[in-house]
Amino acid sequence: MTSSTTPGLTRFNALEEAAATAALHEACASSAWGSKLLAQRPYATVEALFVASDAAMAELTAEDLAEAMAGHPPIGRPKPGDPTSAREQRGMAGASEELKAELLELNLAYQEKFGHVFLICATGATAEFMLGQLKIRIENGAEAEREIVRSELGKINRIRLTRLVEEGSDA
């Protein structure tokens, strides 16, 4: 799918600006990222959309990253009524109460240290994996962690953009 156009991509390219802006905001809360992608429409292929997303992500400032992260709930606490959040954090479903408590405790310590939620591409990840990554990443310095967050956001954005341009999606 990534090397061609899809009915969903055609639909996204044809959206009115406000609707396209809203769709991009659902993928990533950074207005700078969304504006950069919006400005490059129409996209010839899904891969071109991904390239534009990756380039926009690489250019985000620390403030833009903070705005993007503000759109993500903490791991283990998906936004109530948000199917995207619940789907992406599905790996937490079978976690023990002990694991959830440890994750919450480390999430709070991470937030205190870095000033934002622990962000990881949770799609397909188990609770144990996410906890392990949190234990590793809480030891990082601020600059190293910001670049890891940028990379994780890029992965999340690609997954969400894929959903946006899939045939039959409700863009």
PDB file of C-alpha atoms in Angstrom:
ATOM      1  CA  MET A   1       0.000   0.000   0.000  1.00  0.00           C
ATOM      2  CA  THR A   2       2.769   2.489   0.814  1.00  0.00           C
ATOM      3  CA  SER A   3       4.025   2.868  -2.752  1.00  0.00           C
ATOM      4  CA  SER A   4       0.658   3.656  -4.331  1.00  0.00           C
ATOM      5  CA  THR A   5      -2.382   5.801  -3.952  1.00  0.00           C
ATOM      6  CA  THR A   6      -5.487   4.526  -2.179  1.00  0.00           C
ATOM      7  CA  PRO A   7      -9.120   5.604  -2.148  1.00  0.00           C
ATOM      8  CA  GLY A   8      -8.494   6.855   1.398  1.00  0.00           C
ATOM      9  CA  LEU A   9      -5.539   8.971   0.252  1.00  0.00           C
ATOM     10  CA  THR A  10      -7.638  10.376  -2.590  1.00  0.00           C
ATOM     11  CA  ARG A  11     -10.362  11.208  -0.071  1.00  0.00           C
ATOM     12  CA  PHE A  12      -7.817  12.840   2.304  1.00  0.00           C
ATOM     13  CA  ASN A  13      -6.371  14.910  -0.548  1.00  0.00           C
ATOM     14  CA  ALA A  14      -9.885  16.124  -1.435  1.00  0.00           C
ATOM     15  CA  LEU A  15     -10.956  17.098   2.097  1.00  0.00           C
ATOM     16  CA  GLU A  16     -11.759  20.723   2.781  1.00  0.00           C
ATOM     17  CA  GLU A  17      -8.939  22.396   4.716  1.00  0.00           C
ATOM     18  CA  ALA A  18     -10.786  22.382   8.060  1.00  0.00           C
ATOM     19  CA  ALA A  19     -11.650  18.685   7.763  1.00  0.00           C
ATOM     20  CA  ALA A  20      -8.099  17.793   6.711  1.00  0.00           C
ATOM     21  CA  THR A  21      -6.715  19.830   9.611  1.00  0.00           C
ATOM     22  CA  ALA A  22      -9.007  17.991  12.028  1.00  0.00           C
ATOM     23  CA  ALA A  23      -8.011  14.605  10.572  1.00  0.00           C
ATOM     24  CA  LEU A  24      -4.317  15.434  10.929  1.00  0.00           C
ATOM     25  CA  HIS A  25      -4.875  16.700  14.469  1.00  0.00           C
ATOM     26  CA  GLU A  26      -6.365  13.295  15.317  1.00  0.00           C
ATOM     27  CA  ALA A  27      -3.116  11.726  14.102  1.00  0.00           C
ATOM     28  CA  CYS A  28      -0.822  14.181  15.903  1.00  0.00           C
ATOM     29  CA  ALA A  29      -1.659  17.090  18.211  1.00  0.00           C
ATOM     30  CA  SER A  30       1.227  19.223  16.922  1.00  0.00           C
ATOM     31  CA  SER A  31      -0.231  22.083  14.896  1.00  0.00           C
ATOM     32  CA  ALA A  32       3.173  22.677  13.244  1.00  0.00           C
ATOM     33  CA  TRP A  33       3.293  19.043  12.036  1.00  0.00           C
ATOM     34  CA  GLY A  34      -0.275  19.238  10.757  1.00  0.00           C
ATOM     35  CA  SER A  35       0.309  22.547   8.984  1.00  0.00           C
ATOM     36  CA  LYS A  36       3.372  21.195   7.199  1.00  0.00           C
ATOM     37  CA  LEU A  37       1.480  18.132   5.976  1.00  0.00           C
ATOM     38  CA  LEU A  38      -1.542  20.159   4.976  1.00  0.00           C
ATOM     39  CA  ALA A  39       0.601  22.567   2.944  1.00  0.00           C
ATOM     40  CA  GLN A  40       1.997  19.720   0.818  1.00  0.00           C
ATOM     41  CA  ARG A  41      -1.325  18.228  -0.288  1.00  0.00           C
ATOM     42  CA  PRO A  42      -2.172  16.602  -2.606  1.00  0.00           C
ATOM     43  CA  TYR A  43      -0.015  13.540  -2.038  1.00  0.00           C
ATOM     44  CA  ALA A  44       0.650  11.285  -5.008  1.00  0.00           C
ATOM     45  CA  THR A  45       1.272   8.224  -2.849  1.00  0.00           C
ATOM     46  CA  VAL A  46       0.966   7.079   0.736  1.00  0.00           C
ATOM     47  CA  GLU A  47       4.765   6.871   0.843  1.00  0.00           C
ATOM     48  CA  ALA A  48       4.961  10.581  -0.104  1.00  0.00           C
ATOM     49  CA  LEU A  49       2.664  11.330   2.845  1.00  0.00           C
ATOM     50  CA  PHE A  50       4.944   9.303   5.138  1.00  0.00           C
ATOM     51  CA  VAL A  51       8.050  11.110   3.856  1.00  0.00           C
ATOM     52  CA  ALA A  52       6.373  14.461   4.492  1.00  0.00           C
ATOM     53  CA  SER A  53       5.337  13.300   7.978  1.00  0.00           C
ATOM     54  CA  ASP A  54       8.864  12.175   8.823  1.00  0.00           C
ATOM     55  CA  ALA A  55      10.346  15.449   7.542  1.00  0.00           C
ATOM     56  CA  ALA A  56       7.838  17.517   9.518  1.00  0.00           C
ATOM     57  CA  MET A  57       8.547  15.453  12.642  1.00  0.00           C
ATOM     58  CA  ALA A  58      12.299  16.036  12.259  1.00  0.00           C
ATOM     59  CA  GLU A  59      11.704  19.812  12.173  1.00  0.00           C
ATOM     60  CA  LEU A  60       9.551  20.057  15.300  1.00  0.00           C
ATOM     61  CA  THR A  61      10.879  22.274  18.057  1.00  0.00           C
ATOM     62  CA  ALA A  62      10.824  21.262  21.717  1.00  0.00           C
ATOM     63  CA  GLU A  63       7.602  23.285  22.076  1.00  0.00           C
ATOM     64  CA  ASP A  64       6.050  21.515  19.078  1.00  0.00           C
ATOM     65  CA  LEU A  65       7.001  18.141  20.579  1.00  0.00           C
ATOM     66  CA  ALA A  66       5.419  19.160  23.869  1.00  0.00           C
ATOM     67  CA  GLU A  67       2.215  20.056  22.019  1.00  0.00           C
ATOM     68  CA  ALA A  68       2.257  16.683  20.256  1.00  0.00           C
ATOM     69  CA  MET A  69       2.825  14.787  23.508  1.00  0.00           C
ATOM     70  CA  ALA A  70      -0.029  16.633  25.202  1.00  0.00           C
ATOM     71  CA  GLY A  71      -2.347  14.706  22.902  1.00  0.00           C
ATOM     72  CA  HIS A  72      -1.257  11.350  24.347  1.00  0.00           C
ATOM     73  CA  PRO A  73      -2.590   9.835  27.554  1.00  0.00           C
ATOM     74  CA  PRO A  74      -0.221   8.063  29.938  1.00  0.00           C
ATOM     75  CA  ILE A  75       0.496   4.398  29.220  1.00  0.00           C
ATOM     76  CA  GLY A  76      -1.976   2.320  31.187  1.00  0.00           C
ATOM     77  CA  ARG A  77      -4.551   5.094  31.291  1.00  0.00           C
ATOM     78  CA  PRO A  78      -6.112   5.492  27.833  1.00  0.00           C
ATOM     79  CA  LYS A  79      -8.506   8.386  27.362  1.00  0.00           C
ATOM     80  CA  PRO A  80     -12.026   7.250  28.289  1.00  0.00           C
ATOM     81  CA  GLY A  81     -14.186   6.941  25.195  1.00  0.00           C
ATOM     82  CA  ASP A  82     -11.213   7.296  22.833  1.00  0.00           C
ATOM     83  CA  PRO A  83     -11.061   4.238  20.552  1.00  0.00           C
ATOM     84  CA  THR A  84      -7.619   5.201  19.179  1.00  0.00           C
ATOM     85  CA  SER A  85      -6.104   5.406  22.652  1.00  0.00           C
ATOM     86  CA  ALA A  86      -7.742   2.129  23.708  1.00  0.00           C
ATOM     87  CA  ARG A  87      -6.654   0.326  20.517  1.00  0.00           C
ATOM     88  CA  GLU A  88      -3.061   1.535  20.781  1.00  0.00           C
ATOM     89  CA  GLN A  89      -2.789   0.534  24.430  1.00  0.00           C
ATOM     90  CA  ARG A  90      -4.431  -2.861  23.963  1.00  0.00           C
ATOM     91  CA  GLY A  91      -1.261  -4.525  25.285  1.00  0.00           C
ATOM     92  CA  MET A  92      -2.148  -3.259  28.754  1.00  0.00           C
ATOM     93  CA  ALA A  93      -5.417  -5.225  28.837  1.00  0.00           C
ATOM     94  CA  GLY A  94      -4.028  -8.379  30.425  1.00  0.00           C
ATOM     95  CA  ALA A  95      -1.519  -6.703  32.726  1.00  0.00           C
ATOM     96  CA  SER A  96      -1.571  -7.659  36.394  1.00  0.00           C
ATOM     97  CA  GLU A  97      -2.546  -5.084  38.990  1.00  0.00           C
ATOM     98  CA  GLU A  98       1.030  -5.223  40.293  1.00  0.00           C
ATOM     99  CA  LEU A  99       2.444  -4.396  36.864  1.00  0.00           C
ATOM    100  CA  LYS A 100      -0.092  -1.595  36.378  1.00  0.00           C
ATOM    101  CA  ALA A 101       0.836  -0.132  39.783  1.00  0.00           C
ATOM    102  CA  GLU A 102       4.567  -0.258  38.955  1.00  0.00           C
ATOM    103  CA  LEU A 103       3.906   1.327  35.580  1.00  0.00           C
ATOM    104  CA  LEU A 104       1.886   4.112  37.196  1.00  0.00           C
ATOM    105  CA  GLU A 105       4.612   4.777  39.765  1.00  0.00           C
ATOM    106  CA  LEU A 106       7.327   4.929  37.090  1.00  0.00           C
ATOM    107  CA  ASN A 107       5.097   7.006  34.783  1.00  0.00           C
ATOM    108  CA  LEU A 108       4.765   9.605  37.531  1.00  0.00           C
ATOM    109  CA  ALA A 109       8.521   9.608  38.181  1.00  0.00           C
ATOM    110  CA  TYR A 110       9.160   9.957  34.433  1.00  0.00           C
ATOM    111  CA  GLN A 111       6.708  12.862  34.181  1.00  0.00           C
ATOM    112  CA  GLU A 112       8.352  14.578  37.113  1.00  0.00           C
ATOM    113  CA  LYS A 113      11.810  14.156  35.563  1.00  0.00           C
ATOM    114  CA  PHE A 114      10.976  15.108  31.964  1.00  0.00           C
ATOM    115  CA  GLY A 115       7.829  17.229  32.331  1.00  0.00           C
ATOM    116  CA  HIS A 116       5.722  15.102  29.960  1.00  0.00           C
ATOM    117  CA  VAL A 117       4.140  11.686  29.641  1.00  0.00           C
ATOM    118  CA  PHE A 118       6.236   8.637  28.818  1.00  0.00           C
ATOM    119  CA  LEU A 119       5.583   8.233  25.119  1.00  0.00           C
ATOM    120  CA  ILE A 120       6.088   4.953  23.331  1.00  0.00           C
ATOM    121  CA  CYS A 121       4.575   3.446  20.220  1.00  0.00           C
ATOM    122  CA  ALA A 122       2.361   1.037  22.156  1.00  0.00           C
ATOM    123  CA  THR A 123       0.719  -0.623  19.156  1.00  0.00           C
ATOM    124  CA  GLY A 124       1.488  -4.328  19.399  1.00  0.00           C
ATOM    125  CA  ALA A 125       3.595  -3.910  22.549  1.00  0.00           C
ATOM    126  CA  THR A 126       2.984  -5.874  25.727  1.00  0.00           C
ATOM    127  CA  ALA A 127       2.680  -4.240  29.116  1.00  0.00           C
ATOM    128  CA  GLU A 128       5.915  -5.959  30.144  1.00  0.00           C
ATOM    129  CA  PHE A 129       7.762  -4.525  27.142  1.00  0.00           C
ATOM    130  CA  MET A 130       6.483  -1.013  27.827  1.00  0.00           C
ATOM    131  CA  LEU A 131       7.449  -1.259  31.490  1.00  0.00           C
ATOM    132  CA  GLY A 132      10.924  -2.458  30.500  1.00  0.00           C
ATOM    133  CA  GLN A 133      11.340   0.466  28.101  1.00  0.00           C
ATOM    134  CA  LEU A 134      10.170   2.894  30.770  1.00  0.00           C
ATOM    135  CA  LYS A 135      12.753   1.519  33.214  1.00  0.00           C
ATOM    136  CA  ILE A 136      15.492   2.023  30.609  1.00  0.00           C
ATOM    137  CA  ARG A 137      14.388   5.403  29.324  1.00  0.00           C
ATOM    138  CA  ILE A 138      13.851   7.042  32.710  1.00  0.00           C
ATOM    139  CA  GLU A 139      17.653   6.919  33.037  1.00  0.00           C
ATOM    140  CA  ASN A 140      18.159   9.035  29.887  1.00  0.00           C
ATOM    141  CA  GLY A 141      19.155  12.662  29.806  1.00  0.00           C
ATOM    142  CA  ALA A 142      16.629  15.218  28.544  1.00  0.00           C
ATOM    143  CA  GLU A 143      18.156  15.613  25.053  1.00  0.00           C
ATOM    144  CA  ALA A 144      18.462  11.873  24.405  1.00  0.00           C
ATOM    145  CA  GLU A 145      14.930  11.299  25.624  1.00  0.00           C
ATOM    146  CA  ARG A 146      13.538  14.108  23.446  1.00  0.00           C
ATOM    147  CA  GLU A 147      14.983  12.418  20.352  1.00  0.00           C
ATOM    148  CA  ILE A 148      13.565   9.033  21.393  1.00  0.00           C
ATOM    149  CA  VAL A 149      10.175  10.694  21.882  1.00  0.00           C
ATOM    150  CA  ARG A 150      10.494  12.258  18.403  1.00  0.00           C
ATOM    151  CA  SER A 151      11.171   8.797  16.944  1.00  0.00           C
ATOM    152  CA  GLU A 152       8.264   7.204  18.851  1.00  0.00           C
ATOM    153  CA  LEU A 153       5.920   9.978  17.714  1.00  0.00           C
ATOM    154  CA  GLY A 154       7.023   9.376  14.135  1.00  0.00           C
ATOM    155  CA  LYS A 155       6.088   5.690  14.456  1.00  0.00           C
ATOM    156  CA  ILE A 156       2.720   6.538  15.994  1.00  0.00           C
ATOM    157  CA  ASN A 157       2.024   9.111  13.282  1.00  0.00           C
ATOM    158  CA  ARG A 158       2.747   6.580  10.524  1.00  0.00           C
ATOM    159  CA  ILE A 159       0.330   4.090  12.106  1.00  0.00           C
ATOM    160  CA  ARG A 160      -2.348   6.742  12.453  1.00  0.00           C
ATOM    161  CA  LEU A 161      -1.786   8.088   8.940  1.00  0.00           C
ATOM    162  CA  THR A 162      -2.066   4.543   7.605  1.00  0.00           C
ATOM    163  CA  ARG A 163      -5.458   4.235   9.291  1.00  0.00           C
ATOM    164  CA  LEU A 164      -6.455   7.616   7.880  1.00  0.00           C
ATOM    165  CA  VAL A 165      -5.720   6.621   4.286  1.00  0.00           C
ATOM    166  CA  GLU A 166      -6.868   3.012   4.405  1.00  0.00           C
ATOM    167  CA  GLU A 167      -9.690   2.181   2.091  1.00  0.00           C
ATOM    168  CA  GLY A 168     -13.004   2.514   3.914  1.00  0.00           C
ATOM    169  CA  SER A 169     -11.607   4.672   6.724  1.00  0.00           C
ATOM    170  CA  ASP A 170     -13.736   7.434   8.133  1.00  0.00           C
ATOM    171  CA  ALA A 171     -11.388  10.303   7.386  1.00  0.00           C
TER     172      ALA A 171
END
